[in-house]
Amino acid sequence: MISAHPQPTPALVQAFAPTGTLRASINLGNPILANKDANGQPVGVSIDLATELAKRLGVPLSLVVFDAAGKSVEAVTNEKADFGFFAIDPVRGQGISFTGPYVLIEGSYLVANNSPLTSNDQVDKKGIRIAVGKGSAYDLFLTREIKNAEIHRAPTSPTTVDYFISEKLEVAAGVKQQLEMDAKRLPNLRLLPGRFMVIEQAMGLPKTRSPEAQAYLKKFVEEMKASGFVAQSLARHKIEGAAVAPANSI
């Protein structure tokens, strides 16, 4: 059982929000975490978590919105934002202190209907070109793991499939739900069965922030999972295919 948060001290609030406003870096490039509603306003589990954190700290919230994960990471690393929502990755971890994951997301491959590829283990071959959103968790993972295929980077994750088609590439990689939406939007596309990776989505703040702030955020995420807050948010926003991450020791 996770105990309730104590009232934050002025020093803790200052560590989180040195400008007096809590600036949340929001990535619209991952539809599982954030999207826009009918009025063009950001909505999603990351916005819900950011709102709850600001409420607990007793400070106003400002959403700093980006269209790609790389830009969101850069904003927090360079302290243009106070915290954000990212896939845990060792490259990003050089400048960001991560919490434990709050959701797990599947990464999948998409191909043309007439592609000879039928399984994930066929992708890393000579002559295969993979489209992926520049700076995304998939880009970072595939850059480390792919040995024979070529990686071609689209400007953002949501433009990956359009880039894959325009460049006549063999494979597109990304969030399973985004690829499924693209397969419905565009003709003659299919997903390869299964997944090539599971992405751990966490909250994070600049490594320069105090150990107390880092510990507070880690505890906050564990409480949000244990209380059902994350599960309820995913259900409210009708997000399928993302699982609440198991409890993480802190």
PDB file of C-alpha atoms in Angstrom:
ATOM      1  CA  MET A   1       0.000   0.000   0.000  1.00  0.00           C
ATOM      2  CA  ILE A   2       1.390   3.393  -0.968  1.00  0.00           C
ATOM      3  CA  SER A   3       0.961   6.136   1.589  1.00  0.00           C
ATOM      4  CA  ALA A   4      -0.534   9.477   0.678  1.00  0.00           C
ATOM      5  CA  HIS A   5       1.799  12.276  -0.301  1.00  0.00           C
ATOM      6  CA  PRO A   6       2.732  14.682   2.474  1.00  0.00           C
ATOM      7  CA  GLN A   7       2.092  18.360   1.874  1.00  0.00           C
ATOM      8  CA  PRO A   8       4.893  19.525  -0.456  1.00  0.00           C
ATOM      9  CA  THR A   9       7.435  21.873   1.068  1.00  0.00           C
ATOM     10  CA  PRO A  10       8.193  25.260  -0.525  1.00  0.00           C
ATOM     11  CA  ALA A  11      11.622  23.895  -1.494  1.00  0.00           C
ATOM     12  CA  LEU A  12      10.019  20.939  -3.301  1.00  0.00           C
ATOM     13  CA  VAL A  13       7.573  23.192  -5.153  1.00  0.00           C
ATOM     14  CA  GLN A  14      10.460  25.463  -6.149  1.00  0.00           C
ATOM     15  CA  ALA A  15      12.415  22.448  -7.427  1.00  0.00           C
ATOM     16  CA  PHE A  16       9.506  21.366  -9.623  1.00  0.00           C
ATOM     17  CA  ALA A  17       8.351  24.780 -10.806  1.00  0.00           C
ATOM     18  CA  PRO A  18      11.170  27.354 -10.536  1.00  0.00           C
ATOM     19  CA  THR A  19       9.191  29.830 -12.675  1.00  0.00           C
ATOM     20  CA  GLY A  20       6.122  29.553 -10.434  1.00  0.00           C
ATOM     21  CA  THR A  21       4.223  27.637 -13.144  1.00  0.00           C
ATOM     22  CA  LEU A  22       4.584  23.899 -13.680  1.00  0.00           C
ATOM     23  CA  ARG A  23       5.499  23.429 -17.349  1.00  0.00           C
ATOM     24  CA  ALA A  24       4.523  20.006 -18.732  1.00  0.00           C
ATOM     25  CA  SER A  25       6.121  18.849 -21.974  1.00  0.00           C
ATOM     26  CA  ILE A  26       3.374  17.090 -23.970  1.00  0.00           C
ATOM     27  CA  ASN A  27       4.085  14.932 -27.024  1.00  0.00           C
ATOM     28  CA  LEU A  28       1.153  14.711 -29.458  1.00  0.00           C
ATOM     29  CA  GLY A  29       3.212  12.286 -31.583  1.00  0.00           C
ATOM     30  CA  ASN A  30       2.016   9.351 -29.470  1.00  0.00           C
ATOM     31  CA  PRO A  31      -1.809   9.079 -29.567  1.00  0.00           C
ATOM     32  CA  ILE A  32      -1.857   6.721 -26.595  1.00  0.00           C
ATOM     33  CA  LEU A  33      -0.506   9.472 -24.348  1.00  0.00           C
ATOM     34  CA  ALA A  34      -2.003  12.637 -25.808  1.00  0.00           C
ATOM     35  CA  ASN A  35      -4.287  13.745 -28.590  1.00  0.00           C
ATOM     36  CA  LYS A  36      -6.437  16.734 -29.477  1.00  0.00           C
ATOM     37  CA  ASP A  37     -10.150  16.945 -28.742  1.00  0.00           C
ATOM     38  CA  ALA A  38     -12.812  18.409 -31.041  1.00  0.00           C
ATOM     39  CA  ASN A  39     -11.802  21.911 -29.913  1.00  0.00           C
ATOM     40  CA  GLY A  40      -8.119  21.325 -30.643  1.00  0.00           C
ATOM     41  CA  GLN A  41      -7.191  21.080 -26.963  1.00  0.00           C
ATOM     42  CA  PRO A  42      -4.694  18.447 -25.753  1.00  0.00           C
ATOM     43  CA  VAL A  43      -6.320  15.532 -23.912  1.00  0.00           C
ATOM     44  CA  GLY A  44      -5.139  12.155 -22.697  1.00  0.00           C
ATOM     45  CA  VAL A  45      -3.521  10.289 -19.844  1.00  0.00           C
ATOM     46  CA  SER A  46      -0.433  12.508 -19.839  1.00  0.00           C
ATOM     47  CA  ILE A  47      -2.569  15.651 -19.507  1.00  0.00           C
ATOM     48  CA  ASP A  48      -4.563  14.020 -16.688  1.00  0.00           C
ATOM     49  CA  LEU A  49      -1.357  13.132 -14.822  1.00  0.00           C
ATOM     50  CA  ALA A  50       0.118  16.593 -15.364  1.00  0.00           C
ATOM     51  CA  THR A  51      -3.080  18.209 -14.067  1.00  0.00           C
ATOM     52  CA  GLU A  52      -3.092  16.026 -10.955  1.00  0.00           C
ATOM     53  CA  LEU A  53       0.588  16.727 -10.238  1.00  0.00           C
ATOM     54  CA  ALA A  54       0.074  20.493 -10.521  1.00  0.00           C
ATOM     55  CA  LYS A  55      -2.930  20.250  -8.198  1.00  0.00           C
ATOM     56  CA  ARG A  56      -0.894  18.407  -5.564  1.00  0.00           C
ATOM     57  CA  LEU A  57       1.942  20.916  -5.800  1.00  0.00           C
ATOM     58  CA  GLY A  58      -0.507  23.809  -5.646  1.00  0.00           C
ATOM     59  CA  VAL A  59       0.819  25.603  -8.735  1.00  0.00           C
ATOM     60  CA  PRO A  60      -0.705  26.559 -12.095  1.00  0.00           C
ATOM     61  CA  LEU A  61      -0.071  24.215 -15.029  1.00  0.00           C
ATOM     62  CA  SER A  62       1.182  25.169 -18.480  1.00  0.00           C
ATOM     63  CA  LEU A  63       1.180  22.618 -21.324  1.00  0.00           C
ATOM     64  CA  VAL A  64       4.174  22.913 -23.654  1.00  0.00           C
ATOM     65  CA  VAL A  65       2.991  20.938 -26.683  1.00  0.00           C
ATOM     66  CA  PHE A  66       5.160  19.239 -29.309  1.00  0.00           C
ATOM     67  CA  ASP A  67       4.490  17.045 -32.345  1.00  0.00           C
ATOM     68  CA  ALA A  68       7.410  14.663 -31.787  1.00  0.00           C
ATOM     69  CA  ALA A  69       9.050  12.830 -28.894  1.00  0.00           C
ATOM     70  CA  GLY A  70      12.512  14.164 -29.706  1.00  0.00           C
ATOM     71  CA  LYS A  71      11.362  17.759 -29.289  1.00  0.00           C
ATOM     72  CA  SER A  72       9.620  16.929 -26.028  1.00  0.00           C
ATOM     73  CA  VAL A  73      12.768  15.271 -24.678  1.00  0.00           C
ATOM     74  CA  GLU A  74      14.887  18.247 -25.716  1.00  0.00           C
ATOM     75  CA  ALA A  75      12.569  20.692 -23.928  1.00  0.00           C
ATOM     76  CA  VAL A  76      12.915  18.886 -20.606  1.00  0.00           C
ATOM     77  CA  THR A  77      16.628  18.157 -20.981  1.00  0.00           C
ATOM     78  CA  ASN A  78      17.252  21.870 -21.639  1.00  0.00           C
ATOM     79  CA  GLU A  79      14.814  22.920 -18.883  1.00  0.00           C
ATOM     80  CA  LYS A  80      12.417  24.654 -21.263  1.00  0.00           C
ATOM     81  CA  ALA A  81       9.847  22.463 -19.510  1.00  0.00           C
ATOM     82  CA  ASP A  82       9.821  21.078 -15.967  1.00  0.00           C
ATOM     83  CA  PHE A  83       8.786  17.486 -16.677  1.00  0.00           C
ATOM     84  CA  GLY A  84       7.379  15.302 -19.420  1.00  0.00           C
ATOM     85  CA  PHE A  85       6.198  11.880 -20.518  1.00  0.00           C
ATOM     86  CA  PHE A  86       8.667   9.639 -22.306  1.00  0.00           C
ATOM     87  CA  ALA A  87       9.584   6.126 -23.250  1.00  0.00           C
ATOM     88  CA  ILE A  88      12.391   5.029 -20.953  1.00  0.00           C
ATOM     89  CA  ASP A  89      15.597   4.912 -22.956  1.00  0.00           C
ATOM     90  CA  PRO A  90      19.280   5.045 -21.957  1.00  0.00           C
ATOM     91  CA  VAL A  91      20.055   7.809 -24.480  1.00  0.00           C
ATOM     92  CA  ARG A  92      17.335  10.035 -23.054  1.00  0.00           C
ATOM     93  CA  GLY A  93      18.409   9.046 -19.544  1.00  0.00           C
ATOM     94  CA  GLN A  94      21.603  11.057 -19.941  1.00  0.00           C
ATOM     95  CA  GLY A  95      19.664  14.261 -19.265  1.00  0.00           C
ATOM     96  CA  ILE A  96      16.387  13.064 -17.746  1.00  0.00           C
ATOM     97  CA  SER A  97      15.589  11.316 -14.470  1.00  0.00           C
ATOM     98  CA  PHE A  98      12.825   8.775 -15.111  1.00  0.00           C
ATOM     99  CA  THR A  99      10.157   7.401 -12.811  1.00  0.00           C
ATOM    100  CA  GLY A 100       9.058   3.805 -13.098  1.00  0.00           C
ATOM    101  CA  PRO A 101       6.753   3.201 -16.089  1.00  0.00           C
ATOM    102  CA  TYR A 102       3.050   3.993 -15.801  1.00  0.00           C
ATOM    103  CA  VAL A 103       1.929   2.312 -19.042  1.00  0.00           C
ATOM    104  CA  LEU A 104       3.351  -0.306 -21.389  1.00  0.00           C
ATOM    105  CA  ILE A 105       2.898   0.183 -25.142  1.00  0.00           C
ATOM    106  CA  GLU A 106       3.509  -2.226 -28.014  1.00  0.00           C
ATOM    107  CA  GLY A 107       5.672  -1.324 -30.983  1.00  0.00           C
ATOM    108  CA  SER A 108       4.640  -2.936 -34.276  1.00  0.00           C
ATOM    109  CA  TYR A 109       5.605  -3.126 -37.937  1.00  0.00           C
ATOM    110  CA  LEU A 110       3.353  -2.233 -40.888  1.00  0.00           C
ATOM    111  CA  VAL A 111       3.831  -3.374 -44.501  1.00  0.00           C
ATOM    112  CA  ALA A 112       1.975  -3.255 -47.810  1.00  0.00           C
ATOM    113  CA  ASN A 113      -0.597  -6.008 -48.395  1.00  0.00           C
ATOM    114  CA  ASN A 114       1.534  -7.469 -51.190  1.00  0.00           C
ATOM    115  CA  SER A 115       4.739  -7.499 -49.121  1.00  0.00           C
ATOM    116  CA  PRO A 116       6.450 -10.908 -48.811  1.00  0.00           C
ATOM    117  CA  LEU A 117       7.113 -10.142 -45.121  1.00  0.00           C
ATOM    118  CA  THR A 118       4.886 -12.134 -42.755  1.00  0.00           C
ATOM    119  CA  SER A 119       6.683 -11.963 -39.381  1.00  0.00           C
ATOM    120  CA  ASN A 120       8.783  -9.554 -37.310  1.00  0.00           C
ATOM    121  CA  ASP A 121      11.905 -11.697 -37.520  1.00  0.00           C
ATOM    122  CA  GLN A 122      12.005 -11.227 -41.306  1.00  0.00           C
ATOM    123  CA  VAL A 123      12.445  -7.454 -41.111  1.00  0.00           C
ATOM    124  CA  ASP A 124      16.148  -7.153 -40.270  1.00  0.00           C
ATOM    125  CA  LYS A 125      17.457  -8.225 -43.669  1.00  0.00           C
ATOM    126  CA  LYS A 126      19.586  -6.603 -46.364  1.00  0.00           C
ATOM    127  CA  GLY A 127      17.447  -4.587 -48.770  1.00  0.00           C
ATOM    128  CA  ILE A 128      14.728  -3.821 -46.189  1.00  0.00           C
ATOM    129  CA  ARG A 129      14.198  -0.135 -45.427  1.00  0.00           C
ATOM    130  CA  ILE A 130      12.307   0.780 -42.259  1.00  0.00           C
ATOM    131  CA  ALA A 131      10.464   4.089 -41.810  1.00  0.00           C
ATOM    132  CA  VAL A 132      10.374   5.392 -38.241  1.00  0.00           C
ATOM    133  CA  GLY A 133       9.650   8.731 -36.542  1.00  0.00           C
ATOM    134  CA  LYS A 134      12.859  10.642 -35.933  1.00  0.00           C
ATOM    135  CA  GLY A 135      13.916  10.606 -32.278  1.00  0.00           C
ATOM    136  CA  SER A 136      11.037   8.337 -31.228  1.00  0.00           C
ATOM    137  CA  ALA A 137      11.508   5.419 -28.855  1.00  0.00           C
ATOM    138  CA  TYR A 138      11.259   3.132 -31.882  1.00  0.00           C
ATOM    139  CA  ASP A 139      14.027   5.027 -33.656  1.00  0.00           C
ATOM    140  CA  LEU A 140      16.300   4.743 -30.614  1.00  0.00           C
ATOM    141  CA  PHE A 141      15.516   1.045 -30.126  1.00  0.00           C
ATOM    142  CA  LEU A 142      15.898   0.090 -33.789  1.00  0.00           C
ATOM    143  CA  THR A 143      19.097   2.114 -34.122  1.00  0.00           C
ATOM    144  CA  ARG A 144      20.575  -0.143 -31.440  1.00  0.00           C
ATOM    145  CA  GLU A 145      19.029  -3.429 -32.560  1.00  0.00           C
ATOM    146  CA  ILE A 146      18.847  -3.434 -36.376  1.00  0.00           C
ATOM    147  CA  LYS A 147      21.955  -4.932 -37.951  1.00  0.00           C
ATOM    148  CA  ASN A 148      21.126  -5.443 -41.648  1.00  0.00           C
ATOM    149  CA  ALA A 149      18.088  -3.364 -42.651  1.00  0.00           C
ATOM    150  CA  GLU A 150      18.284   0.412 -43.221  1.00  0.00           C
ATOM    151  CA  ILE A 151      16.487   2.949 -41.032  1.00  0.00           C
ATOM    152  CA  HIS A 152      14.851   5.933 -42.758  1.00  0.00           C
ATOM    153  CA  ARG A 153      13.540   8.676 -40.470  1.00  0.00           C
ATOM    154  CA  ALA A 154      10.249  10.496 -40.956  1.00  0.00           C
ATOM    155  CA  PRO A 155       9.965  13.987 -39.398  1.00  0.00           C
ATOM    156  CA  THR A 156       7.567  12.753 -36.664  1.00  0.00           C
ATOM    157  CA  SER A 157       5.888   9.506 -35.591  1.00  0.00           C
ATOM    158  CA  PRO A 158       2.418  10.473 -36.949  1.00  0.00           C
ATOM    159  CA  THR A 159       3.948  11.100 -40.414  1.00  0.00           C
ATOM    160  CA  THR A 160       5.790   7.758 -40.516  1.00  0.00           C
ATOM    161  CA  VAL A 161       3.294   5.875 -42.669  1.00  0.00           C
ATOM    162  CA  ASP A 162       2.823   8.705 -45.169  1.00  0.00           C
ATOM    163  CA  TYR A 163       6.630   8.895 -45.406  1.00  0.00           C
ATOM    164  CA  PHE A 164       6.827   5.098 -45.810  1.00  0.00           C
ATOM    165  CA  ILE A 165       4.409   5.313 -48.753  1.00  0.00           C
ATOM    166  CA  SER A 166       5.909   8.366 -50.424  1.00  0.00           C
ATOM    167  CA  GLU A 167       9.429   6.921 -50.223  1.00  0.00           C
ATOM    168  CA  LYS A 168       8.230   3.439 -51.303  1.00  0.00           C
ATOM    169  CA  LEU A 169       9.880   1.748 -48.316  1.00  0.00           C
ATOM    170  CA  GLU A 170       9.356  -1.839 -47.186  1.00  0.00           C
ATOM    171  CA  VAL A 171       8.348  -1.394 -43.510  1.00  0.00           C
ATOM    172  CA  ALA A 172       6.960   1.267 -41.153  1.00  0.00           C
ATOM    173  CA  ALA A 173       7.579   1.000 -37.401  1.00  0.00           C
ATOM    174  CA  GLY A 174       5.707   2.701 -34.577  1.00  0.00           C
ATOM    175  CA  VAL A 175       2.974   2.668 -31.945  1.00  0.00           C
ATOM    176  CA  LYS A 176       0.633  -0.208 -32.743  1.00  0.00           C
ATOM    177  CA  GLN A 177      -2.467   1.991 -32.351  1.00  0.00           C
ATOM    178  CA  GLN A 178      -1.101   4.698 -34.667  1.00  0.00           C
ATOM    179  CA  LEU A 179      -0.279   2.102 -37.326  1.00  0.00           C
ATOM    180  CA  GLU A 180      -3.739   0.550 -36.969  1.00  0.00           C
ATOM    181  CA  MET A 181      -5.336   3.973 -37.547  1.00  0.00           C
ATOM    182  CA  ASP A 182      -3.147   4.518 -40.616  1.00  0.00           C
ATOM    183  CA  ALA A 183      -4.044   1.062 -41.973  1.00  0.00           C
ATOM    184  CA  LYS A 184      -7.731   2.043 -41.753  1.00  0.00           C
ATOM    185  CA  ARG A 185      -7.082   5.463 -43.280  1.00  0.00           C
ATOM    186  CA  LEU A 186      -5.026   4.208 -46.233  1.00  0.00           C
ATOM    187  CA  PRO A 187      -5.623   1.248 -48.559  1.00  0.00           C
ATOM    188  CA  ASN A 188      -3.610  -1.959 -48.979  1.00  0.00           C
ATOM    189  CA  LEU A 189      -1.711  -1.955 -45.693  1.00  0.00           C
ATOM    190  CA  ARG A 190      -1.429  -4.549 -42.926  1.00  0.00           C
ATOM    191  CA  LEU A 191       0.350  -4.980 -39.601  1.00  0.00           C
ATOM    192  CA  LEU A 192       2.723  -7.848 -39.006  1.00  0.00           C
ATOM    193  CA  PRO A 193       1.441 -10.046 -36.160  1.00  0.00           C
ATOM    194  CA  GLY A 194       2.762  -9.539 -32.646  1.00  0.00           C
ATOM    195  CA  ARG A 195       5.167  -6.831 -31.571  1.00  0.00           C
ATOM    196  CA  PHE A 196       8.866  -6.099 -31.940  1.00  0.00           C
ATOM    197  CA  MET A 197       9.211  -4.282 -28.620  1.00  0.00           C
ATOM    198  CA  VAL A 198       7.359  -3.188 -25.517  1.00  0.00           C
ATOM    199  CA  ILE A 199       7.830   0.449 -24.594  1.00  0.00           C
ATOM    200  CA  GLU A 200       7.832   1.556 -20.970  1.00  0.00           C
ATOM    201  CA  GLN A 201       6.271   5.012 -20.763  1.00  0.00           C
ATOM    202  CA  ALA A 202       7.356   7.022 -17.732  1.00  0.00           C
ATOM    203  CA  MET A 203       7.386  10.543 -16.385  1.00  0.00           C
ATOM    204  CA  GLY A 204      10.689  12.368 -16.153  1.00  0.00           C
ATOM    205  CA  LEU A 205      12.271  15.644 -15.100  1.00  0.00           C
ATOM    206  CA  PRO A 206      15.665  17.220 -15.725  1.00  0.00           C
ATOM    207  CA  LYS A 207      18.495  15.447 -13.901  1.00  0.00           C
ATOM    208  CA  THR A 208      19.506  18.825 -12.508  1.00  0.00           C
ATOM    209  CA  ARG A 209      16.399  18.915 -10.298  1.00  0.00           C
ATOM    210  CA  SER A 210      16.726  17.956  -6.633  1.00  0.00           C
ATOM    211  CA  PRO A 211      16.783  14.339  -5.417  1.00  0.00           C
ATOM    212  CA  GLU A 212      13.664  15.195  -3.381  1.00  0.00           C
ATOM    213  CA  ALA A 213      11.786  16.196  -6.547  1.00  0.00           C
ATOM    214  CA  GLN A 214      12.910  13.035  -8.330  1.00  0.00           C
ATOM    215  CA  ALA A 215      11.784  10.878  -5.390  1.00  0.00           C
ATOM    216  CA  TYR A 216       8.437  12.706  -5.163  1.00  0.00           C
ATOM    217  CA  LEU A 217       7.691  12.146  -8.859  1.00  0.00           C
ATOM    218  CA  LYS A 218       8.578   8.451  -8.630  1.00  0.00           C
ATOM    219  CA  LYS A 219       6.226   8.025  -5.680  1.00  0.00           C
ATOM    220  CA  PHE A 220       3.514  10.027  -7.464  1.00  0.00           C
ATOM    221  CA  VAL A 221       3.576   7.644 -10.463  1.00  0.00           C
ATOM    222  CA  GLU A 222       3.377   4.561  -8.246  1.00  0.00           C
ATOM    223  CA  GLU A 223       0.394   6.020  -6.408  1.00  0.00           C
ATOM    224  CA  MET A 224      -1.347   6.926  -9.681  1.00  0.00           C
ATOM    225  CA  LYS A 225      -1.036   3.307 -10.819  1.00  0.00           C
ATOM    226  CA  ALA A 226      -2.013   1.740  -7.492  1.00  0.00           C
ATOM    227  CA  SER A 227      -5.063   3.986  -7.014  1.00  0.00           C
ATOM    228  CA  GLY A 228      -6.530   3.135 -10.431  1.00  0.00           C
ATOM    229  CA  PHE A 229      -6.023   6.708 -11.708  1.00  0.00           C
ATOM    230  CA  VAL A 230      -4.021   5.591 -14.770  1.00  0.00           C
ATOM    231  CA  ALA A 231      -6.432   2.767 -15.646  1.00  0.00           C
ATOM    232  CA  GLN A 232      -9.436   5.080 -15.326  1.00  0.00           C
ATOM    233  CA  SER A 233      -7.764   7.713 -17.505  1.00  0.00           C
ATOM    234  CA  LEU A 234      -6.990   5.189 -20.254  1.00  0.00           C
ATOM    235  CA  ALA A 235     -10.593   3.954 -20.141  1.00  0.00           C
ATOM    236  CA  ARG A 236     -12.016   7.484 -20.183  1.00  0.00           C
ATOM    237  CA  HIS A 237     -10.006   8.372 -23.278  1.00  0.00           C
ATOM    238  CA  LYS A 238     -10.906   5.018 -24.904  1.00  0.00           C
ATOM    239  CA  ILE A 239      -7.289   3.930 -25.238  1.00  0.00           C
ATOM    240  CA  GLU A 240      -6.889   0.252 -26.128  1.00  0.00           C
ATOM    241  CA  GLY A 241      -3.697  -1.765 -26.329  1.00  0.00           C
ATOM    242  CA  ALA A 242      -1.874   0.060 -23.530  1.00  0.00           C
ATOM    243  CA  ALA A 243      -1.555  -1.753 -20.217  1.00  0.00           C
ATOM    244  CA  VAL A 244      -1.008  -0.156 -16.831  1.00  0.00           C
ATOM    245  CA  ALA A 245       2.551  -0.983 -15.832  1.00  0.00           C
ATOM    246  CA  PRO A 246       3.050  -3.183 -12.766  1.00  0.00           C
ATOM    247  CA  ALA A 247       4.182  -1.665  -9.484  1.00  0.00           C
ATOM    248  CA  ASN A 248       7.791  -0.542  -9.414  1.00  0.00           C
ATOM    249  CA  SER A 249       9.969  -0.623  -6.302  1.00  0.00           C
ATOM    250  CA  ILE A 250      10.935   2.888  -5.174  1.00  0.00           C
TER     251      ILE A 250
END
